[in-house]
Coordinates of C-alpha atoms in Angstrom, one line a residue:
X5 CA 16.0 1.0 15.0
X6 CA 13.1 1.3 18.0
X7 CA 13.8 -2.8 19.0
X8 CA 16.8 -4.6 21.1
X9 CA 18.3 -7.8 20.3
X10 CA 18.0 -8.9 24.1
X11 CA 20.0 -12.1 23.1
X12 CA 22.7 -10.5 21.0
X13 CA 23.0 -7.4 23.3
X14 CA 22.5 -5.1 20.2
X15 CA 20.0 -2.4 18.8
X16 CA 21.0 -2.1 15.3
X17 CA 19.3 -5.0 14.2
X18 CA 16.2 -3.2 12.8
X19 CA 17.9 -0.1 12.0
X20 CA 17.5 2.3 9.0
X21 CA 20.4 3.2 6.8
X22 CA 18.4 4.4 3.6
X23 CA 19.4 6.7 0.7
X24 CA 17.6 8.1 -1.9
X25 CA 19.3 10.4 -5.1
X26 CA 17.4 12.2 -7.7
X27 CA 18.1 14.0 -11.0
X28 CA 15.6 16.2 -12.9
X29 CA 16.5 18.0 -16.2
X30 CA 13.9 19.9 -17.8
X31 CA 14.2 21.2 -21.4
X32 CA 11.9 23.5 -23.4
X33 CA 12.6 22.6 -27.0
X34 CA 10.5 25.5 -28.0
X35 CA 6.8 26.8 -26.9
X36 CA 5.3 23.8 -28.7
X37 CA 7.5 21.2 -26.8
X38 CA 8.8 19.8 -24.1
X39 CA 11.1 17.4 -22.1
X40 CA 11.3 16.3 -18.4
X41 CA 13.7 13.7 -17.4
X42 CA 14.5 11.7 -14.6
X43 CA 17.0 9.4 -13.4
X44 CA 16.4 7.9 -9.9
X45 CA 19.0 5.8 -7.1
X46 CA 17.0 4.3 -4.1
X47 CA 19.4 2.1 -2.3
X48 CA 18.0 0.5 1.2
X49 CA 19.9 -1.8 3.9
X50 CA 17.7 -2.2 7.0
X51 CA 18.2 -5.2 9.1
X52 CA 15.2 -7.0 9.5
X53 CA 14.9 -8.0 13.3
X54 CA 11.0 -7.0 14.2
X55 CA 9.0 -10.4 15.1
X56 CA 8.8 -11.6 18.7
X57 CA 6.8 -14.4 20.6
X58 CA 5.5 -11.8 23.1
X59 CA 4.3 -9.0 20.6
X60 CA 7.2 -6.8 22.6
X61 CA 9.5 -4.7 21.3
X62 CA 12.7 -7.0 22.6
X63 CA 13.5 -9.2 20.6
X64 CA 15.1 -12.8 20.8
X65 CA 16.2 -13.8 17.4
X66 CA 20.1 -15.2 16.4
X67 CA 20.0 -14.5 12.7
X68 CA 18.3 -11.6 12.3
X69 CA 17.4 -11.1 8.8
X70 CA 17.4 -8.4 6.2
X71 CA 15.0 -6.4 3.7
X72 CA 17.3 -4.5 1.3
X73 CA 16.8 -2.8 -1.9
X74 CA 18.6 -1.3 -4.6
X75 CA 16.8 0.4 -7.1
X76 CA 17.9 2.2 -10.3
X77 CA 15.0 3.7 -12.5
X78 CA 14.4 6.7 -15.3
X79 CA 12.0 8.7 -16.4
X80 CA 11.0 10.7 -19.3
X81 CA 8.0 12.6 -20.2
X82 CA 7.3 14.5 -23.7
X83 CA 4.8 17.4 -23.8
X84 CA 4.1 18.5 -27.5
X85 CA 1.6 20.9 -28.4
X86 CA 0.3 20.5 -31.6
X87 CA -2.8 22.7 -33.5
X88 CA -6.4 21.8 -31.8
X89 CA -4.6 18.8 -29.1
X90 CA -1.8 18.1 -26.8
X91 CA 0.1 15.0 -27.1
X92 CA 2.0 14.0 -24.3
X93 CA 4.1 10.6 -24.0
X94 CA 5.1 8.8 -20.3
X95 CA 8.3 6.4 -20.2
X96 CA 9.8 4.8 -17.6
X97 CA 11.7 1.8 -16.4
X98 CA 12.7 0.0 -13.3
X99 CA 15.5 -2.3 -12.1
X100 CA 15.3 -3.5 -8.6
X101 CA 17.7 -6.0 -6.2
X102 CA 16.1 -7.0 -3.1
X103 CA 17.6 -9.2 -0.5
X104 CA 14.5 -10.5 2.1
X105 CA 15.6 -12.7 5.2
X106 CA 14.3 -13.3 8.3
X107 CA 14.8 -15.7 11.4
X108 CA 11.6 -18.2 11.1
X109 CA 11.5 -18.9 14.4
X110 CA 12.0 -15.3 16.2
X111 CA 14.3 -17.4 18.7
X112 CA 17.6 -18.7 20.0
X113 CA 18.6 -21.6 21.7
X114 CA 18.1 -20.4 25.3
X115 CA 14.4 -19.5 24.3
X116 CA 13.8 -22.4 22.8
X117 CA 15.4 -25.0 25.0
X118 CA 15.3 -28.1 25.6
X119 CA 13.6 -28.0 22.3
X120 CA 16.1 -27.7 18.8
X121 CA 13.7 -25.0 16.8
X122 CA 16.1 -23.0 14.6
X123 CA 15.0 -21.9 10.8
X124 CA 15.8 -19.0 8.4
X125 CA 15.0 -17.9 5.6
X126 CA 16.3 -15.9 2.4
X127 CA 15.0 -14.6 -0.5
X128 CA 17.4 -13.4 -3.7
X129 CA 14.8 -11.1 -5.9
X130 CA 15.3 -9.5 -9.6
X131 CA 12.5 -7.1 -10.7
X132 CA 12.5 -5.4 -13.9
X133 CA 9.8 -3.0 -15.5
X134 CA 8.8 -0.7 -18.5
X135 CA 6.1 1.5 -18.5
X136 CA 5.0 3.6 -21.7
X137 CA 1.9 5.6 -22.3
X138 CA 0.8 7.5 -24.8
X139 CA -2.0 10.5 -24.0
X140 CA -3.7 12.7 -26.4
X141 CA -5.5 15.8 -25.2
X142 CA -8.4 18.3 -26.8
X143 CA -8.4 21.9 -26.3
X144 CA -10.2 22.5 -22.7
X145 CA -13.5 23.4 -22.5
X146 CA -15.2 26.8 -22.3
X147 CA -18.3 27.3 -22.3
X148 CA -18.4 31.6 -22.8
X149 CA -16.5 30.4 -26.3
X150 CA -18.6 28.0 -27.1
X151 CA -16.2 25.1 -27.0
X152 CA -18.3 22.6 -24.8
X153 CA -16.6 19.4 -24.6
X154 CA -13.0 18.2 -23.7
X155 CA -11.4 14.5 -23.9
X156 CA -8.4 12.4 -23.5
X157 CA -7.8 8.8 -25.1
X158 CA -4.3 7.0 -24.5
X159 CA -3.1 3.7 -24.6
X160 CA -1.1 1.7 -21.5
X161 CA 1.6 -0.9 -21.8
X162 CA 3.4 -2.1 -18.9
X163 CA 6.1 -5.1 -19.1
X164 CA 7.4 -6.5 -15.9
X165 CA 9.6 -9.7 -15.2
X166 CA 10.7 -11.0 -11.9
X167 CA 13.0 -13.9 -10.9
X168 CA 13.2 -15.4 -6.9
X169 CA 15.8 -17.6 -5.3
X170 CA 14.8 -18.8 -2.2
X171 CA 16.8 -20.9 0.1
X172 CA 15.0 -22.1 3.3
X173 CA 17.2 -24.1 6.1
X174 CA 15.7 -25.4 9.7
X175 CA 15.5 -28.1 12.1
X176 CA 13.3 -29.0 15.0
X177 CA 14.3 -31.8 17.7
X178 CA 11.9 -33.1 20.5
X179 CA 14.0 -35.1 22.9
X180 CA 11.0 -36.4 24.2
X181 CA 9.3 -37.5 21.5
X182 CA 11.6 -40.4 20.6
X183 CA 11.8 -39.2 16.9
X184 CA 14.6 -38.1 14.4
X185 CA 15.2 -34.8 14.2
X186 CA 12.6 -33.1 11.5
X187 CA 15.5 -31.1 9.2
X188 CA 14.8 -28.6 6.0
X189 CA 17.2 -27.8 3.8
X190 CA 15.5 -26.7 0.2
X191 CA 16.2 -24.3 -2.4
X192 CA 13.9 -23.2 -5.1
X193 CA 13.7 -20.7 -8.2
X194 CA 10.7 -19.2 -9.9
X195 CA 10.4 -16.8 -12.8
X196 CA 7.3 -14.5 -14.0
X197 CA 6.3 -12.0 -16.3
X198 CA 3.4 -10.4 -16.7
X199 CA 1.9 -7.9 -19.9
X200 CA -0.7 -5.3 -19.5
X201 CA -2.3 -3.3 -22.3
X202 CA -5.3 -1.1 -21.9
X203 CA -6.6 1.4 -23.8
X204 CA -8.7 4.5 -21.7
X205 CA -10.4 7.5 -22.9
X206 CA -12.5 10.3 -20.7
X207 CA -15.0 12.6 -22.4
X208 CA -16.1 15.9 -20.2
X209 CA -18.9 18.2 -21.5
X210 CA -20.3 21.5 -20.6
X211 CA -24.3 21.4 -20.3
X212 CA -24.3 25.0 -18.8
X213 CA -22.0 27.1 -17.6
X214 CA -22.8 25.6 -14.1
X215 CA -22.7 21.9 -15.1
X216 CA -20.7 19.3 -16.5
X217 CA -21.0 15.8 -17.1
X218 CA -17.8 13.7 -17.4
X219 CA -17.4 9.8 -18.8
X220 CA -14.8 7.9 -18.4
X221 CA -13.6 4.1 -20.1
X222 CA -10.7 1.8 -19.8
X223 CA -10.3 -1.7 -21.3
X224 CA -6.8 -3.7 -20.1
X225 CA -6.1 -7.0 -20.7
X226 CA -3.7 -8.8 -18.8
X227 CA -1.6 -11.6 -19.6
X228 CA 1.0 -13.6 -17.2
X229 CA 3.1 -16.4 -16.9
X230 CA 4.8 -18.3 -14.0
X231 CA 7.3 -21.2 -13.4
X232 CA 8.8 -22.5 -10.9
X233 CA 11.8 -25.5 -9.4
X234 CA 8.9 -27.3 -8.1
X235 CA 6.8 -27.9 -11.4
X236 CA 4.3 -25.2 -10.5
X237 CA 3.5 -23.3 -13.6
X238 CA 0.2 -20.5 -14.8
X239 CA -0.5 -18.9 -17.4
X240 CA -3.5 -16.7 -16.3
X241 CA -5.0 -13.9 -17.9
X242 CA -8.0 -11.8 -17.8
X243 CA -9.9 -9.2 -19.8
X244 CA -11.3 -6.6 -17.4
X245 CA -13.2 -3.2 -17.9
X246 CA -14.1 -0.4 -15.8
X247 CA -15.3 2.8 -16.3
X248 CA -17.3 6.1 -14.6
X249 CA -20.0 8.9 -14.8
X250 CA -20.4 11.7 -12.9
X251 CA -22.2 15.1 -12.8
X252 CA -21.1 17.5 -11.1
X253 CA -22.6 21.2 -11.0
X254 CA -21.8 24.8 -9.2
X255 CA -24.2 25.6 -6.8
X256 CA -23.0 28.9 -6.3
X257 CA -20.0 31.1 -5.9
X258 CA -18.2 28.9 -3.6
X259 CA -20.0 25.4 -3.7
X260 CA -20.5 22.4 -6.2
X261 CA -22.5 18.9 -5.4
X262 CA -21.7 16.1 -7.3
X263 CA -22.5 12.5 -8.2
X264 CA -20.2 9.9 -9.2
X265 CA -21.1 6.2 -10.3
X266 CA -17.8 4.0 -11.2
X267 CA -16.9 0.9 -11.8
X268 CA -13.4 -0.5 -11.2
X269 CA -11.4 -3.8 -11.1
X270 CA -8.2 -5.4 -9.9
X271 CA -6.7 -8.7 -11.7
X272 CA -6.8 -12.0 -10.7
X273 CA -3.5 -14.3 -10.4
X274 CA -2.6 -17.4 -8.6
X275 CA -0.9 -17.9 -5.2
X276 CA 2.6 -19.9 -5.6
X277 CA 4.9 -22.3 -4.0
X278 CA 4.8 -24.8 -1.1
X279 CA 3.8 -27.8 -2.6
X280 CA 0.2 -26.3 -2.4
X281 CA -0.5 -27.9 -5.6
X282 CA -0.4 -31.2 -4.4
X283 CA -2.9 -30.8 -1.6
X284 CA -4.8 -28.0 -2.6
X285 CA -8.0 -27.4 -5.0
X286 CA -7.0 -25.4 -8.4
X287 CA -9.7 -22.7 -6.8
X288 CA -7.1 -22.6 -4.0
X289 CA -4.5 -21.6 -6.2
X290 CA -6.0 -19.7 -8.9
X291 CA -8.3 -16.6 -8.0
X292 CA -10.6 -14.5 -10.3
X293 CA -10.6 -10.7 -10.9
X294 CA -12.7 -8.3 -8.5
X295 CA -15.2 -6.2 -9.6
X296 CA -16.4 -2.9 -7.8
X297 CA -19.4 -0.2 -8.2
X298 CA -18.9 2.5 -6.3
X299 CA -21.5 5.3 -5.8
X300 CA -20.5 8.6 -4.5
X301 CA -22.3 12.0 -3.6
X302 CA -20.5 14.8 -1.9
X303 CA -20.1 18.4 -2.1
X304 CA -17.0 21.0 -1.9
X305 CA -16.8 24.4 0.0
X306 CA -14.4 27.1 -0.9
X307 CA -15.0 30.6 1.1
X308 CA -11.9 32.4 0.9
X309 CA -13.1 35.6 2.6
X310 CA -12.7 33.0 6.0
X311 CA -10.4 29.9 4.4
X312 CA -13.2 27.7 4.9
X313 CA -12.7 24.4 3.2
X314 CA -15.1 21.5 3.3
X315 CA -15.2 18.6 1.6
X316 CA -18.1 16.2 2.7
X317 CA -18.5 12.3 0.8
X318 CA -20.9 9.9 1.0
X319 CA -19.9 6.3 -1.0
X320 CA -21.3 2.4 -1.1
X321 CA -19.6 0.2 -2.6
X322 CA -20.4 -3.7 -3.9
X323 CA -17.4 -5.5 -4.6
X324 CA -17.4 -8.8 -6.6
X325 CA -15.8 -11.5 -6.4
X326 CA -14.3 -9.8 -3.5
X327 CA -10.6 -11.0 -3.0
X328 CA -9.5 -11.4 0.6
X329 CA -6.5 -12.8 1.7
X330 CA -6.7 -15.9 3.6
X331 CA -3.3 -17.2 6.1
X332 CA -2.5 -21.0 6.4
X333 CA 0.4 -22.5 7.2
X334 CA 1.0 -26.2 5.2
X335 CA 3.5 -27.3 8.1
X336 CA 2.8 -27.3 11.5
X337 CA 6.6 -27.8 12.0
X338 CA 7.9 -25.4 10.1
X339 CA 7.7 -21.6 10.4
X340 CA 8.6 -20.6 6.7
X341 CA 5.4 -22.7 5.5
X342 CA 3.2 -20.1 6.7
X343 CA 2.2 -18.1 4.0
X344 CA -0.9 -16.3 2.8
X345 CA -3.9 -17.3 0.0
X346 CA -5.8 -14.8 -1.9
X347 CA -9.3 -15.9 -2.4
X348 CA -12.3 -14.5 -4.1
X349 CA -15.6 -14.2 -1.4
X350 CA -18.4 -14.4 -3.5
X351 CA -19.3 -10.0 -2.3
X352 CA -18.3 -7.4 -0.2
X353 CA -20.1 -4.2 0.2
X354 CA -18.6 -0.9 2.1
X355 CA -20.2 2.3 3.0
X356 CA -19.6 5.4 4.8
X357 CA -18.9 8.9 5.3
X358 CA -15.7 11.1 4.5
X359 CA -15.5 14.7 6.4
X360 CA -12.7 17.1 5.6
X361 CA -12.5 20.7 7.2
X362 CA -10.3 23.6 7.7
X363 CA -9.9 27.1 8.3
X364 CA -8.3 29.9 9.2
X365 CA -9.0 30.7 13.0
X366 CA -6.4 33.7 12.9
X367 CA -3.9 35.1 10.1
X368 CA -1.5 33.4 12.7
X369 CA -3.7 30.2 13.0
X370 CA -4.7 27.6 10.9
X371 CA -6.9 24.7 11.5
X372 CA -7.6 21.3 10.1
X373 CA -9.1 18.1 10.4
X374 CA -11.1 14.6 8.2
X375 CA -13.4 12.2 9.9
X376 CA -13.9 9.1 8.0
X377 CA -16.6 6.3 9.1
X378 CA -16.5 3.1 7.5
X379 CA -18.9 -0.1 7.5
X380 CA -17.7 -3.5 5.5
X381 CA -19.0 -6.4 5.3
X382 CA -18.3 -9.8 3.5
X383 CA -21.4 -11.9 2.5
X384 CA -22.2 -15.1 0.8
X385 CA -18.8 -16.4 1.1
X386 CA -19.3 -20.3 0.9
X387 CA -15.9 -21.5 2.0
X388 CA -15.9 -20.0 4.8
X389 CA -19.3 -19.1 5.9
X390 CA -18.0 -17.9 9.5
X391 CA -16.8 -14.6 8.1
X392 CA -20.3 -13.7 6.0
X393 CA -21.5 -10.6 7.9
X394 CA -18.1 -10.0 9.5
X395 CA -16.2 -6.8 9.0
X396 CA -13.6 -6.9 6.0
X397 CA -9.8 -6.8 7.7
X398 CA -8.1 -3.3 8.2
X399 CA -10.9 -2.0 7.7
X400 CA -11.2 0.6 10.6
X401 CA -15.0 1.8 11.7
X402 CA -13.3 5.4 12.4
X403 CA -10.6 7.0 11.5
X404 CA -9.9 10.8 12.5
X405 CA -7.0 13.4 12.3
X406 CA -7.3 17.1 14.5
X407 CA -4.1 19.6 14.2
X408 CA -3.3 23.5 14.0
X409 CA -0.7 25.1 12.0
X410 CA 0.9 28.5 13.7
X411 CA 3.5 30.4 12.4
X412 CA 4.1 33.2 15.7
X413 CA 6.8 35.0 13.4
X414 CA 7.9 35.3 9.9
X415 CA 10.2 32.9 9.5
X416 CA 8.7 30.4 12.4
X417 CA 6.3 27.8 12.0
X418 CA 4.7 25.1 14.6
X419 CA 2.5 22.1 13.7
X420 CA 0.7 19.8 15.9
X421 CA -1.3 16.8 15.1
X422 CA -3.7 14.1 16.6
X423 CA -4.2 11.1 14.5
X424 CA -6.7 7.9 15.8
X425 CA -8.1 4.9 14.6
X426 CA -10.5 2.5 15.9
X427 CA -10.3 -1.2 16.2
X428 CA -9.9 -3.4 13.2
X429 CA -9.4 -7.3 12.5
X430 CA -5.9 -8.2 11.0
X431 CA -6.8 -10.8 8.9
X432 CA -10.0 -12.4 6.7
X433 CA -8.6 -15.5 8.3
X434 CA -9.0 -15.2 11.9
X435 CA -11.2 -12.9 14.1
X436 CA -8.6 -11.3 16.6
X437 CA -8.3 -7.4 16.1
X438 CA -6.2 -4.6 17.5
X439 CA -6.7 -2.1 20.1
X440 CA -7.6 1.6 19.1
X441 CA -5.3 4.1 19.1
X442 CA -4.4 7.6 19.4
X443 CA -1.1 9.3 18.3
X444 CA 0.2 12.9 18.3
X445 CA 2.6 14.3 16.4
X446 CA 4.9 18.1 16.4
X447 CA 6.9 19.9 14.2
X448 CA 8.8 23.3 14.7
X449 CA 10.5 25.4 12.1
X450 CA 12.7 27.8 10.6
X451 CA 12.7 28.6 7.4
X452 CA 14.8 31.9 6.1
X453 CA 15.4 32.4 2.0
X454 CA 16.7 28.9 0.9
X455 CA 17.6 27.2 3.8
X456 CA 15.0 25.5 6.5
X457 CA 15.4 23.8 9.2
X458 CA 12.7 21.6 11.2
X459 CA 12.8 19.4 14.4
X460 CA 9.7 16.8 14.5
X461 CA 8.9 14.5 16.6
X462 CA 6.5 11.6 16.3
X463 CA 4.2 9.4 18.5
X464 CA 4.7 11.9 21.0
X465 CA 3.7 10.1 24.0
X466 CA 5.2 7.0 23.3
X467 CA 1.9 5.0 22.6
X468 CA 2.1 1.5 22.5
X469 CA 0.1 0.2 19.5
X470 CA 0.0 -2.8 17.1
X471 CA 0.0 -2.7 12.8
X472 CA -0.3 -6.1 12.3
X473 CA -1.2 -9.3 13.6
X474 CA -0.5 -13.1 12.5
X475 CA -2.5 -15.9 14.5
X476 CA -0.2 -19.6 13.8
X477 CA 1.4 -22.0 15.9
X478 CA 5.4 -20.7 16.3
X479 CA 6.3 -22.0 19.6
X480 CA 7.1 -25.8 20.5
X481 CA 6.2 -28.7 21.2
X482 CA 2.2 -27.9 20.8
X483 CA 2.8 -25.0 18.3
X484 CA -0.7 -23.8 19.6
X485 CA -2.5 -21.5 17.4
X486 CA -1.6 -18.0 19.0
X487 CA -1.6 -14.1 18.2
X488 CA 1.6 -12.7 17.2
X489 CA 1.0 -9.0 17.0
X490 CA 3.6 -6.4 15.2
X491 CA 3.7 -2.8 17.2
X492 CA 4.2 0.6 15.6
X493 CA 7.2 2.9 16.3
X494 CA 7.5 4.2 19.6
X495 CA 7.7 7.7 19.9
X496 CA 10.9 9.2 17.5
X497 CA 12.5 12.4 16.8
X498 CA 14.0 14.0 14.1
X499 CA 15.9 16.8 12.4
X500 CA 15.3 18.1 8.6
X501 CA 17.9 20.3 6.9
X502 CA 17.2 21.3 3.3
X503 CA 18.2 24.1 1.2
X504 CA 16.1 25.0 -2.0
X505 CA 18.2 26.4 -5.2

């Protein structure tokens, strides 16, 4: 990993050791049909050792945690062709062990002397899924044939269960406050499932050879159930429904403008555990679906006599019901009691620009680059008024990429790339942000009939930059409010062998 265990004397305890395995078999039945398959292994054990009291990238923690996963999963997708449609069905299915620990308290008893402030905590985690859809497809369109409309209609059915076993130990001593020591030592279960069904269907028709209009519907209803050791149980569901329109027309040879209006949702739920229910309001614990309308404009280049390629966007967006995600902690005392609410705001609205461009400089020399601006906003939220006309969280104002591709000889290729991003708050709770930053990026490579080889390196001038930030009280006796910030990897190398067959 890119941290050291200053109090352990090690710098394995946020290491990677990651393995993924895949198997694809593809058999044509015949020229009507069709089968893919997939069976898929992702197996992760990386140490979880990456929170400390000075936002460094030493850490100070005794029982550094873990965030594992093993992961089994299959796949299988059936393409039939039958007379005047195509009929194609999607399976798959998911079993996943995760292990998530972590030392509550990011110290050890040097650090935390003359104070006793010791927790950890681990979570035990059992997800299961099953995905099937069903699609069936028209003939495509053509207009010179007369054949001016195309569609699709399917039907969507997910299944997913989960089951948690959490165990949560601590203790905190003040000698000087003349109290018994404040001691946790609680386990809990919880169990949920969740159903979604929707049915979906997009309709595309030719007005001209020039122009086409294209509508799209989905309906999903979702339904879910939770229960848990400490008597917390839902049963929330919601019927939602979304939908687009666009038009989109060839100007000429190598540009089209188009115009998209859309409407898209994401499902409510509940937010669990920690006795909440006992001191909370059920609007607290329950929140409602979001709504959004999005309108688009924008318009495409494609010049290949230069490689020119430009795609230029221009969106707003009104969310409803916007949901934003709101950090408390329910103990002052106690580090694992820090957790985070979703909430629905009563609006949002987001606008801005997207810019992508490249080209071909030289047959040697390629270059690329994307702009995006971004305004946000949250309005008429009445539980927390403070944040109406505030920027949403990680929601950057700019964010911009720069990089050439040359390839000097046949088989040799070199990449460079300059990513930034500008300032953004970390949270819809508090108003502390993070510090813009810039980061480069190379690659150099090899590649010769099957085999190639690259050497990368990332963050190439070891910029110091934070991802994340969390603003609670973690250090005693005050446990003051402060700004725990997470950084992103330093700057890292690599080396990439594969060989295609």
């Amino acid at each position: 990993g890119f941290r050291k265990n200053l109090y352990l004397q090690r710098s394995d305890t946020s290491r990677k050791d990651e393995f993924t395995g895949r198997l694809k078999i593809n058999w044509v039945v015949n020229d009507k049909t069709e089968f893919d398959f997939l069976l898929l292994n992702v197996d992760l054990n990386d140490p979880s050792d990456i929170w400390t009291i000075d936002g460094s990238l030493n850490t100070l923690s005794d029982k550094p945690g873990m965030d594992s996963q093993d992961t089994n999963a299959f796949g299988l997708k059936i393409f039939h062709l039958a007379e005047g449609f195509d009929f194609q069905s999607l399976t798959s299915s998911t079993h996943s062990d995760i292990v998530f620990s972590y030392d509550a308290d990011w110290g050890n008893p040097i650090s935390n002397a003359p104070y006793v402030y010791d927790f950890f905590s681990e979570t035990l985690r059992s997800r299961r899924s099953f995905n099937q859809e069903f699609r069936v497809l028209s003939d495509p369109a053509n207009f010179s044939n007369g054949i001016r409309g195309e569609w699709v209609a399917g039907i969507y059915y997910l299944d997913l269960s989960e089951t948690n076993t959490k165990q949560d130990d601590g203790i905190y001593e003040d000698p000087f406050s003349g109290y018994d020591p404040y001691i946790v030592n609680s386990s809990s279960s919880s169990h949920y499932d969740s159903r979604n069904l929707a049915v979906f269907s997009h309709f595309e028709y030719l007005i001209s050879e020039s122009t086409r209009i294209t509508l799209g519907l989905r309906w999903e209803d979702w339904e879910s159930n939770y229960i848990d050791s400490y008597g917390e149980s839902f049963s929330p569901s919601n019927q939602m429904y979304g939908g687009k329109f666009s038009i989109l027309r060839d100007w000429n040879e190598y540009t089209n403008v188009y115009a998209n209006i859309g409407r898209g949702y994401k499902s409510g739920g509940f937010n669990l555990g920690l006795g909440l229910q006992t001191n909370s309001s059920k609007e607290n614990l329950i929140y409602d679906p979001e709504y959004l309308w999005n309108y688009e404009v924008g318009f495409s280049v494609r010049h290949p006599s230069s490689s020119l390629n430009l795609d230029t966007v221009l969106f707003y967006s009104d969310r409803e019901n916007q949901q934003v995600l709101i950090s408390t902690q329910v103990d002052p005392n106690d580090p694992n009691t820090f957790t985070f609410l979703n909430q629905n705001a009563a609006e949002g609205v987001n606008y801005g620009i997207e810019i992508n461009l490249s080209a071909s400089l030289t047959d040697d020399l390629y270059f690329f680059s994307a702009l995006g601006v971004l305004r946000t906003k949250i309005i008429n939220y009445e539980s927390r008024p403070e944040l109406e006309g505030r920027a949403q969280a990680h929601a950057p104002k700019r964010t911009y990429a720069l990089g050439l591709n040359w390839k000097p000889r046949e088989n040799i290729y070199f990449s460079i790339e300059t990513t930034g991003k500008s300032s953004f708050y970390y949270s819809d709770s508090h108003a502390n942000q993070s510090k813009p930053y810039v980061l480069t990026n190379l690659v150099l490579g090899y590649k010769k009939e099957q085999f190639t080889y690259e050497v990368w390196v990332r963050n190439l001038f070891n910029e110091y930059f934070s991802v994340r930030g969390f603003y609670f009280g973690n250090e005693p006796p005050d446990f003051l409010p402060t700004l725990y910030e997470r950084q992103g990897d330093p700057r890292h190398m690599g080396l990439l062998m594969r060989y295609d067959f």
